[in-house]
Amino acid sequence: MSAEPRRPTTTEVPASRLANETAPLIATAFEEHQARFAAITRRARVRFEARDWHAAVDDAVERLELYAEIVRHVEDELRRRLGPAVGDRDVWTGMKALYSGLVAQREDREIAETFFNSLTRRIFATAGVDPNIEFIHSDREGPQGRPLDLLRPYPVTSTAEVLERAVRDAWPDAAFADLRADARRAAERIDGHLDRPPDALEVVEAPFFRRKGAYLVGRLRVGAVSVPLALALLNDGGGIAIDAVLLGENDLSILFSFTRSHFHVDVGSPADLVAFLKQLMPRKPVAELYISIGFHKHGKTELYRDLLRYLGSSDEAFDLAPGTPGMVMVVFAMPGYDVAFKVIRDEFPPAKVITRQGVMRKYRLVFRHDRAGRLVEAQEFEHLRFPRSRFTPALLDELERGCARHVAVGTEDVVIHHAYVERRVVPLDVFIAGATSHERAAAVVDLGRSIKDLAATNIFPGDLLPKNFGLTRHGRIVCYDYDELSLLTDLSFREFPPSSAEDEVADEPWFGATPHDVFPEEFPNFVALPPDLREVFEARHRDLYDVGYWRRIQRRVAGGEIVDIFPYEPSQRLG
């Protein structure tokens, strides 16, 4: 009886054959991701119409976690199938070429290329980039699609009539509270803003959904001028209603802010939608626009590409960022580039009762949580390689002294093995030092609003010092320091127990406290504002010192209430 032929091991199979067998596996996994992503996204309309806000929040988290879930699964399958050859660069070079052909005709090709890159980064942990096994410059780099295909055009004879028609077309079968009256009020707001009546309206066919709100996004044509427009809609149980009119680039930029959670919008081509949004908000980075519609991994890719372009077109050096140095992070940036890099220090002072893994958990919490327009979204990068010449001596010294375990400073290059990259804001303490009295007062008032908005979404920033907050270019106060951030429902807000004269001068506290105990009476000391600004702050936000305020918010959050936090000012509401 003849012996069964021996099957060749993966190390004996030609690289081309292995590539042929595995490239379709990655393409199929990407198709699965996109199908599931779209299915979750489409549920947003159902949630809004049914006012199922808790399900909408759950969907947002599910969609955020989907990418990592599928990448992990396909990575495991590749390792199983390829065995030792999983680290063979010839195999991956072939896989990249074959995969490129498999996704060439997709309308989301740029997203598909980033998906492939995610796998190569997990397999190889390359310092810098390797163009042989990664898509460094996509064939569809940047938004170059057909944005007009996404738009529904309307000629305007009456502003009120065209607004009513556009909303009805978006919800043909929905019940409205009083759409005709809403459209009339919205038209009055628009006509009062413009020099003359608009000639045409163009809106993205699919509404944008986030949290409890829905938005029709488009533009008004007024002669040769284009005016960005968004109609904010709510569903309070009495029917869908227009709640606010947002006009102009600044209003839409705040709506699509890097401090807010991602939209759910059911479109075919992400590049086409980003191309249109870029027309409405030309100062908004392409990376942020991709992130805003849920493609956060490709947004990270676009951010990296933009960074490479900037490094190639300038001779600026990275330097320590302005502001008070952090005890947990080393923060650096380039003067002309609107992005900051944050590297966790190797050691923390005793005052910081947290570990490196604890800090990373805080950033993951922020990624998954509703950010309420008050938390800066950070992109996590590994193994970034830069020329040593692009770092100032002071920054190199700080990185070598404070971050040597995760930063390799060589004679030619610097490799940052782990960093968070986020949009720069002006630290509040720096702003206060150079602002006018009016600007300072407005900033501290918004600081209190920021703390309250975070509380309404179950977030307590922990450290209330001004150095942990900053201003966006629109003057909004946001939090960007997360090492002491906690869920509000994990804390116990307490009053100081009564004390005697002896207790007050004793070396030890006269009461017990745990790390989860918070004493709002102490907040005046921790906010640490100059006397004139403390007076302004307390005139509007003295309730933050009251334990009862925090307990009421806790009860609302614990009871499942999803509090309205609008991405627009009360003055922009129609009611």
XYZ file of C-alpha atoms in Angstrom:
575
model
C 0.000 0.000 0.000
C 1.544 3.299 -1.078
C 2.085 6.094 1.448
C -0.101 9.220 1.258
C 1.793 12.093 -0.399
C 3.217 14.577 2.101
C 1.530 17.976 1.982
C 3.937 20.880 1.700
C 4.276 23.150 4.749
C 3.583 26.869 4.442
C 7.310 27.555 4.351
C 7.560 25.351 1.238
C 4.610 26.923 -0.606
C 5.579 29.716 -3.023
C 4.838 33.220 -1.759
C 2.677 33.897 -4.815
C 0.409 30.963 -4.026
C 0.034 31.994 -0.389
C -0.804 35.522 -1.501
C -3.428 34.207 -3.927
C -5.049 32.194 -1.154
C -5.132 34.896 1.512
C -5.758 38.216 -0.283
C -9.411 37.229 -0.959
C -9.777 36.415 2.739
C -8.945 40.024 3.631
C -11.256 41.384 0.934
C -14.105 39.222 2.233
C -13.491 40.388 5.804
C -13.596 43.996 4.636
C -16.883 43.375 2.845
C -18.267 41.926 6.078
C -17.163 45.013 7.991
C -18.777 47.383 5.527
C -22.014 45.406 5.452
C -22.305 45.328 9.231
C -21.225 48.976 9.517
C -23.960 49.980 7.057
C -26.582 47.862 8.824
C -25.848 49.528 12.174
C -25.817 52.947 10.514
C -29.208 52.398 8.886
C -30.739 51.572 12.258
C -30.221 55.210 13.300
C -33.282 56.320 11.338
C -35.411 53.660 13.028
C -34.110 54.644 16.471
C -34.842 58.325 15.847
C -38.367 57.758 14.586
C -39.129 55.378 17.482
C -37.383 57.635 20.028
C -35.368 54.613 21.149
C -32.445 56.618 22.525
C -30.871 53.858 24.578
C -30.716 51.604 21.537
C -29.171 54.491 19.578
C -26.435 54.809 22.220
C -25.851 51.051 22.135
C -25.607 51.155 18.338
C -22.970 53.874 18.520
C -20.798 51.753 20.808
C -21.362 48.609 18.721
C -20.267 50.397 15.560
C -17.179 51.842 17.243
C -16.059 48.387 18.348
C -16.850 46.641 15.065
C -13.591 47.473 13.267
C -11.304 46.078 15.954
C -13.470 42.964 16.278
C -13.219 42.079 12.579
C -9.525 42.975 12.282
C -8.726 40.709 15.238
C -10.703 37.873 13.694
C -9.034 38.085 10.264
C -5.605 38.456 11.888
C -6.166 35.229 13.810
C -7.276 33.475 10.607
C -4.228 34.713 8.687
C -1.888 33.510 11.411
C -3.618 30.120 11.393
C -3.465 29.720 7.625
C -0.005 31.131 7.000
C 1.797 29.835 10.044
C 5.465 30.894 9.982
C 4.918 32.605 6.620
C 2.665 35.213 8.238
C 5.759 37.385 8.706
C 7.069 36.860 5.162
C 7.185 40.261 3.482
C 7.231 38.686 0.012
C 3.878 37.092 0.786
C 2.450 40.413 1.954
C 3.844 42.274 -1.049
C 1.959 39.847 -3.260
C -1.144 40.087 -1.093
C -1.132 43.862 -1.376
C -0.952 43.751 -5.178
C -3.764 41.192 -5.421
C -5.914 42.936 -2.819
C -5.506 46.235 -4.668
C -7.060 44.637 -7.724
C -9.892 43.105 -5.698
C -10.962 46.483 -4.263
C -10.080 48.687 -7.246
C -13.679 49.254 -8.344
C -15.158 49.771 -4.885
C -16.628 53.172 -4.099
C -15.025 52.906 -0.660
C -11.606 51.896 -1.939
C -9.736 54.237 0.365
C -11.410 52.627 3.379
C -10.494 49.176 2.033
C -6.829 50.158 1.755
C -6.778 51.368 5.353
C -8.298 48.028 6.408
C -5.366 46.215 4.767
C -2.912 48.563 6.477
C -4.466 47.778 9.857
C -3.547 44.137 9.388
C 0.025 44.784 8.281
C 0.581 47.091 11.257
C -0.668 44.408 13.644
C 1.468 41.700 12.050
C 4.714 43.618 11.622
C 4.638 46.554 14.098
C 6.762 48.441 11.572
C 8.590 51.555 12.761
C 7.711 54.152 10.165
C 6.024 52.837 7.016
C 6.808 50.193 4.406
C 5.341 51.019 0.974
C 5.805 47.422 -0.170
C 3.221 46.087 2.251
C 1.170 49.207 3.079
C -0.922 51.630 1.072
C 0.987 54.824 1.801
C -0.437 56.937 -1.015
C -3.794 55.686 -2.188
C -4.838 55.722 -5.812
C -7.807 57.644 -4.468
C -5.940 59.903 -2.101
C -8.205 62.577 -0.708
C -11.842 63.173 -1.619
C -12.065 63.180 -5.414
C -15.489 61.657 -5.858
C -18.754 62.985 -7.248
C -20.373 64.874 -4.370
C -23.256 66.132 -6.510
C -24.519 62.543 -6.768
C -25.325 62.674 -3.046
C -27.390 65.855 -3.223
C -31.083 66.460 -3.707
C -31.508 69.840 -5.483
C -34.475 72.166 -5.046
C -35.171 75.432 -6.862
C -36.473 78.037 -4.423
C -39.581 80.077 -5.004
C -40.465 80.280 -1.309
C -37.901 79.527 1.371
C -40.543 78.142 3.720
C -42.046 75.879 1.069
C -38.703 74.445 -0.024
C -37.666 73.723 3.576
C -40.936 71.925 4.218
C -40.506 69.889 1.043
C -36.904 68.951 1.844
C -37.834 67.710 5.324
C -40.837 65.737 4.029
C -38.682 64.131 1.344
C -36.232 63.006 4.039
C -39.085 61.526 6.138
C -41.869 60.702 3.660
C -43.837 58.541 6.108
C -43.081 60.249 9.421
C -45.401 62.193 11.692
C -44.507 65.844 12.235
C -45.453 68.133 15.083
C -46.217 71.169 12.910
C -43.841 71.131 9.978
C -45.445 74.018 8.135
C -45.069 76.342 11.114
C -41.518 75.092 11.758
C -40.560 75.684 8.114
C -41.988 79.196 8.281
C -39.963 80.071 11.394
C -36.829 78.519 9.901
C -37.339 80.475 6.685
C -37.666 83.720 8.624
C -34.326 82.951 10.294
C -32.673 82.178 6.948
C -34.143 85.105 5.010
C -33.146 87.459 7.813
C -29.571 86.180 7.582
C -29.197 86.494 3.799
C -28.922 89.627 1.696
C -31.622 88.333 -0.649
C -33.775 85.211 -0.992
C -31.914 82.037 -1.992
C -32.090 80.728 -5.540
C -31.656 77.036 -4.739
C -31.256 74.541 -1.945
C -29.113 71.388 -2.094
C -29.219 68.835 0.709
C -27.515 65.507 1.274
C -30.221 62.913 0.626
C -29.491 60.959 3.800
C -30.054 62.635 7.185
C -27.240 62.668 9.749
C -28.075 61.105 13.116
C -26.271 61.502 16.437
C -27.542 60.869 19.935
C -31.104 62.314 20.049
C -30.747 64.617 17.064
C -31.117 64.389 13.290
C -29.731 66.870 10.786
C -30.348 67.741 7.165
C -27.059 69.094 5.832
C -26.631 71.078 2.640
C -26.195 74.547 1.224
C -28.175 77.467 -0.090
C -27.275 79.019 -3.424
C -27.550 82.812 -3.371
C -26.312 84.022 -6.728
C -22.651 83.011 -6.929
C -22.460 82.544 -3.146
C -22.887 79.221 -1.362
C -24.114 79.293 2.269
C -23.674 76.115 4.360
C -26.887 75.043 6.074
C -28.029 72.424 8.555
C -31.523 71.927 9.914
C -31.512 70.348 13.362
C -34.520 68.124 14.022
C -35.797 66.543 17.233
C -38.483 63.996 17.995
C -39.975 64.712 21.404
C -42.906 62.348 21.115
C -45.300 64.822 19.558
C -43.787 64.347 16.128
C -40.602 65.407 14.359
C -39.881 69.133 14.600
C -37.258 71.555 13.281
C -35.429 72.705 16.403
C -32.691 74.985 15.037
C -31.204 76.507 11.919
C -27.420 76.410 11.567
C -25.957 78.768 8.977
C -22.426 79.301 7.774
C -19.127 77.490 8.025
C -18.617 78.116 11.743
C -21.991 76.686 12.749
C -21.383 73.529 10.736
C -17.803 73.229 11.956
C -19.081 73.148 15.542
C -21.697 70.569 14.527
C -18.937 68.372 13.027
C -16.450 69.133 15.790
C -13.570 66.846 16.797
C -15.038 67.032 20.308
C -18.260 65.274 19.341
C -19.281 61.696 18.703
C -19.565 60.322 15.190
C -22.603 60.710 12.958
C -24.577 57.809 11.540
C -25.341 58.682 7.911
C -26.294 56.135 5.258
C -24.318 57.105 2.141
C -22.746 55.072 -0.624
C -19.360 56.701 -1.154
C -17.576 58.091 1.916
C -15.171 60.013 -0.334
C -18.041 61.734 -2.131
C -19.634 62.792 1.142
C -16.318 64.034 2.535
C -15.739 65.981 -0.686
C -19.042 67.784 -0.215
C -18.507 68.430 3.477
C -15.074 69.829 2.666
C -16.764 72.331 0.364
C -18.985 73.445 3.238
C -16.126 73.536 5.778
C -12.886 74.197 3.862
C -10.843 74.674 7.050
C -11.918 71.334 8.476
C -9.204 68.667 7.923
C -10.201 65.766 5.698
C -9.165 63.420 8.501
C -11.735 64.927 10.856
C -14.479 64.695 8.262
C -13.897 60.973 7.768
C -13.858 60.518 11.537
C -17.055 62.534 11.939
C -19.002 60.078 9.747
C -17.654 57.028 11.564
C -14.590 56.028 9.535
C -12.176 56.772 12.349
C -9.452 54.398 11.164
C -9.315 55.983 7.745
C -9.402 59.391 9.408
C -6.258 58.313 11.229
C -4.726 57.339 7.860
C -5.565 60.758 6.416
C -4.109 62.451 9.486
C -0.834 60.593 9.029
C -0.699 61.422 5.311
C -1.321 65.082 6.050
C 1.455 65.023 8.642
C 3.866 63.565 6.080
C 2.899 66.280 3.595
C 3.508 68.983 6.187
C 6.878 67.559 7.199
C 7.861 67.426 3.542
C 6.847 71.030 2.866
C 8.332 72.705 5.957
C 11.465 72.653 8.080
C 9.688 73.202 11.400
C 10.849 71.214 14.408
C 8.799 69.480 17.053
C 9.000 71.303 20.378
C 7.370 71.107 23.783
C 3.824 72.404 23.563
C 2.935 75.691 25.288
C 1.333 75.426 28.702
C 2.040 73.858 32.055
C 4.037 70.610 31.654
C 1.945 67.557 32.459
C 2.833 65.096 35.203
C 1.516 62.163 33.151
C 2.176 63.185 29.540
C 4.916 64.843 27.526
C 3.127 66.970 24.925
C 4.823 68.331 21.824
C 3.860 69.949 18.534
C 5.122 72.015 15.611
C 4.335 75.756 15.735
C 2.505 75.860 12.409
C 0.739 72.516 12.559
C -2.607 72.207 14.311
C -1.940 68.833 15.960
C -0.435 67.831 19.310
C 1.400 64.604 20.191
C 1.059 63.157 23.701
C 3.406 60.478 25.058
C 2.806 58.826 28.426
C 5.686 59.278 30.850
C 7.525 56.239 32.210
C 7.014 57.309 35.833
C 4.399 59.468 37.549
C 4.836 61.504 40.732
C 3.266 60.088 43.940
C 0.359 62.521 43.628
C -0.842 60.601 40.554
C -2.353 57.339 41.730
C -2.656 55.768 38.292
C -0.692 53.395 36.069
C 0.187 53.558 32.396
C -2.513 50.995 31.654
C -4.926 53.069 33.677
C -4.222 56.126 31.524
C -4.789 54.092 28.372
C -8.106 52.840 29.760
C -9.201 56.456 30.252
C -8.482 57.203 26.589
C -10.423 54.116 25.517
C -13.324 55.302 27.683
C -13.320 58.676 25.935
C -13.226 56.954 22.532
C -16.332 54.878 23.325
C -18.228 57.526 25.281
C -20.423 60.377 24.091
C -18.125 63.401 24.145
C -20.844 66.067 24.356
C -18.684 68.557 22.455
C -16.391 68.813 25.489
C -13.785 66.019 25.105
C -11.076 66.079 22.438
C -10.915 62.883 20.388
C -7.424 61.358 20.269
C -6.018 58.990 17.643
C -3.715 56.283 18.959
C -0.478 55.747 16.973
C 2.343 53.249 17.342
C 5.921 53.171 16.018
C 6.050 56.649 14.484
C 9.479 57.359 12.993
C 10.789 60.905 12.481
C 14.223 62.361 11.698
C 16.053 63.367 14.868
C 16.777 66.734 13.247
C 13.077 67.613 13.476
C 13.188 67.682 17.305
C 14.447 70.573 19.433
C 17.167 69.737 21.988
C 14.789 70.582 24.848
C 12.194 68.120 23.571
C 14.747 65.375 22.975
C 16.017 65.827 26.512
C 12.481 65.616 27.932
C 11.673 62.490 25.925
C 14.911 60.762 26.912
C 14.477 61.623 30.585
C 10.742 60.997 30.860
C 9.726 58.500 28.161
C 12.776 56.343 27.432
C 10.826 53.077 27.657
C 8.536 54.011 24.783
C 10.624 56.480 22.792
C 13.843 55.427 21.041
C 16.142 58.379 20.343
C 18.780 57.301 17.850
C 21.575 59.125 16.087
C 19.446 59.632 12.946
C 15.825 58.929 13.906
C 13.387 59.134 16.775
C 10.803 56.349 17.070
C 7.717 57.079 19.155
C 6.418 53.637 20.039
C 3.139 54.907 21.435
C 1.430 58.296 21.224
C -1.959 59.956 21.203
C -2.434 62.539 18.457
C -5.161 65.148 18.706
C -6.148 68.609 17.537
C -4.414 71.425 19.361
C -6.355 73.773 21.584
C -5.165 76.782 23.566
C -4.670 75.808 27.244
C -7.118 77.794 29.351
C -4.433 79.042 31.749
C -2.385 80.315 28.784
C -5.456 81.969 27.284
C -6.420 83.677 30.532
C -2.948 85.149 30.866
C -3.188 87.014 27.544
C -6.894 87.627 26.934
C -9.038 90.707 27.435
C -11.292 90.916 30.469
C -14.340 90.178 28.311
C -12.693 87.130 26.707
C -11.555 85.820 30.072
C -15.028 86.167 31.565
C -16.651 84.381 28.603
C -14.111 81.559 28.884
C -14.696 80.866 32.578
C -18.469 80.955 32.091
C -18.089 78.332 29.379
C -15.756 76.364 31.662
C -18.678 75.867 34.013
C -20.942 74.904 31.118
C -18.320 72.401 29.989
C -18.207 70.737 33.418
C -22.009 70.545 33.464
C -22.238 69.132 29.927
C -19.759 66.422 30.862
C -21.704 65.627 34.025
C -24.885 65.229 31.982
C -23.134 62.500 29.976
C -21.864 60.715 33.114
C -18.324 62.160 33.001
C -16.470 63.877 35.839
C -13.136 65.385 34.699
C -11.562 64.950 38.130
C -8.928 67.645 37.969
C -10.629 71.031 37.497
C -7.477 73.127 37.139
C -7.576 75.476 34.102
C -4.440 73.858 32.668
C -6.473 70.711 31.932
C -8.961 72.584 29.751
C -8.504 74.470 26.515
C -10.219 76.642 23.923
C -11.068 75.593 20.386
C -10.853 78.149 17.593
C -14.570 78.747 18.113
C -13.965 79.702 21.751
C -15.526 76.567 23.235
C -13.981 75.128 26.398
C -13.007 71.472 26.146
C -11.241 68.999 28.405
C -8.122 67.250 27.093
C -6.513 65.750 30.222
C -8.020 62.362 31.016
C -5.877 60.679 33.673
C -8.272 61.681 36.479
C -11.468 61.409 34.452
C -14.171 59.112 35.893
C -17.730 58.035 35.293
C -19.966 60.156 37.478
C -21.854 57.071 38.630
C -18.635 55.548 40.015
C -18.170 58.409 42.476
C -19.613 59.327 45.858
C -20.282 63.045 46.281
C -20.060 63.919 49.965
C -20.281 66.830 52.359
C -17.587 67.411 54.939
C -18.758 66.010 58.274
C -18.994 68.437 61.225
C -15.681 69.125 62.947
C -14.433 70.597 66.195
C -11.708 73.211 66.616
C -9.301 70.426 67.524
C -10.194 68.500 64.359
C -9.380 71.517 62.201
C -5.775 71.722 63.458
C -5.111 67.986 63.755
C -2.354 66.401 61.661
C -4.744 63.743 60.301
C -8.214 64.224 58.755
C -11.098 63.773 61.213
C -13.039 61.629 58.694
C -12.330 58.756 56.326
C -12.315 59.130 52.545
C -11.719 56.838 49.589
C -10.388 57.655 46.081
C -14.016 57.582 44.895
C -15.146 60.277 47.329
C -15.590 63.797 45.967
C -16.221 66.899 48.103
C -17.729 69.708 45.978
C -17.090 72.205 48.789
C -13.411 71.945 47.849
C -13.947 72.899 44.200
C -13.229 76.636 44.716
C -9.670 75.675 45.632
C -9.205 73.313 42.686
C -10.706 75.554 40.013
C -7.859 77.929 40.943
C -9.066 81.048 39.164
C -7.916 84.612 39.941
C -10.318 86.424 42.316
C -12.040 88.453 39.578
C -12.649 85.381 37.432
C -13.743 83.275 40.388
C -16.430 85.882 41.042
C -17.616 85.604 37.423
C -17.538 81.803 37.580
C -19.476 81.618 40.841
C -22.117 84.084 39.655
C -23.158 81.503 37.030
C -21.994 78.187 38.402
C -21.989 78.265 42.197
C -24.250 75.209 42.104
C -21.176 73.149 41.169
C -20.051 73.557 44.808
C -23.291 71.981 46.040
C -23.306 68.240 46.698
C -27.022 68.213 45.943
C -26.401 69.293 42.343
C -24.088 66.369 41.698
C -26.353 63.853 43.370
C -29.303 65.020 41.250
C -27.286 64.573 38.070
C -26.150 61.158 39.275
C -29.752 60.078 39.838
C -30.788 61.236 36.371
C -27.910 59.413 34.691
C -28.315 56.281 36.822
C -32.016 56.299 36.028
C -31.246 56.006 32.341
C -32.072 59.563 31.275
C -30.255 60.691 28.151
C -29.894 64.423 28.628
C -30.178 66.776 25.648
C -26.867 68.471 24.846
C -27.229 70.561 21.735
C -24.361 71.385 19.339
C -25.724 74.891 19.001
C -26.583 77.844 21.196
C -30.047 78.392 22.729
C -30.400 81.502 20.545
C -30.287 79.300 17.436
C -33.332 77.286 18.501
C -36.660 78.173 16.923
C -38.761 77.606 20.031
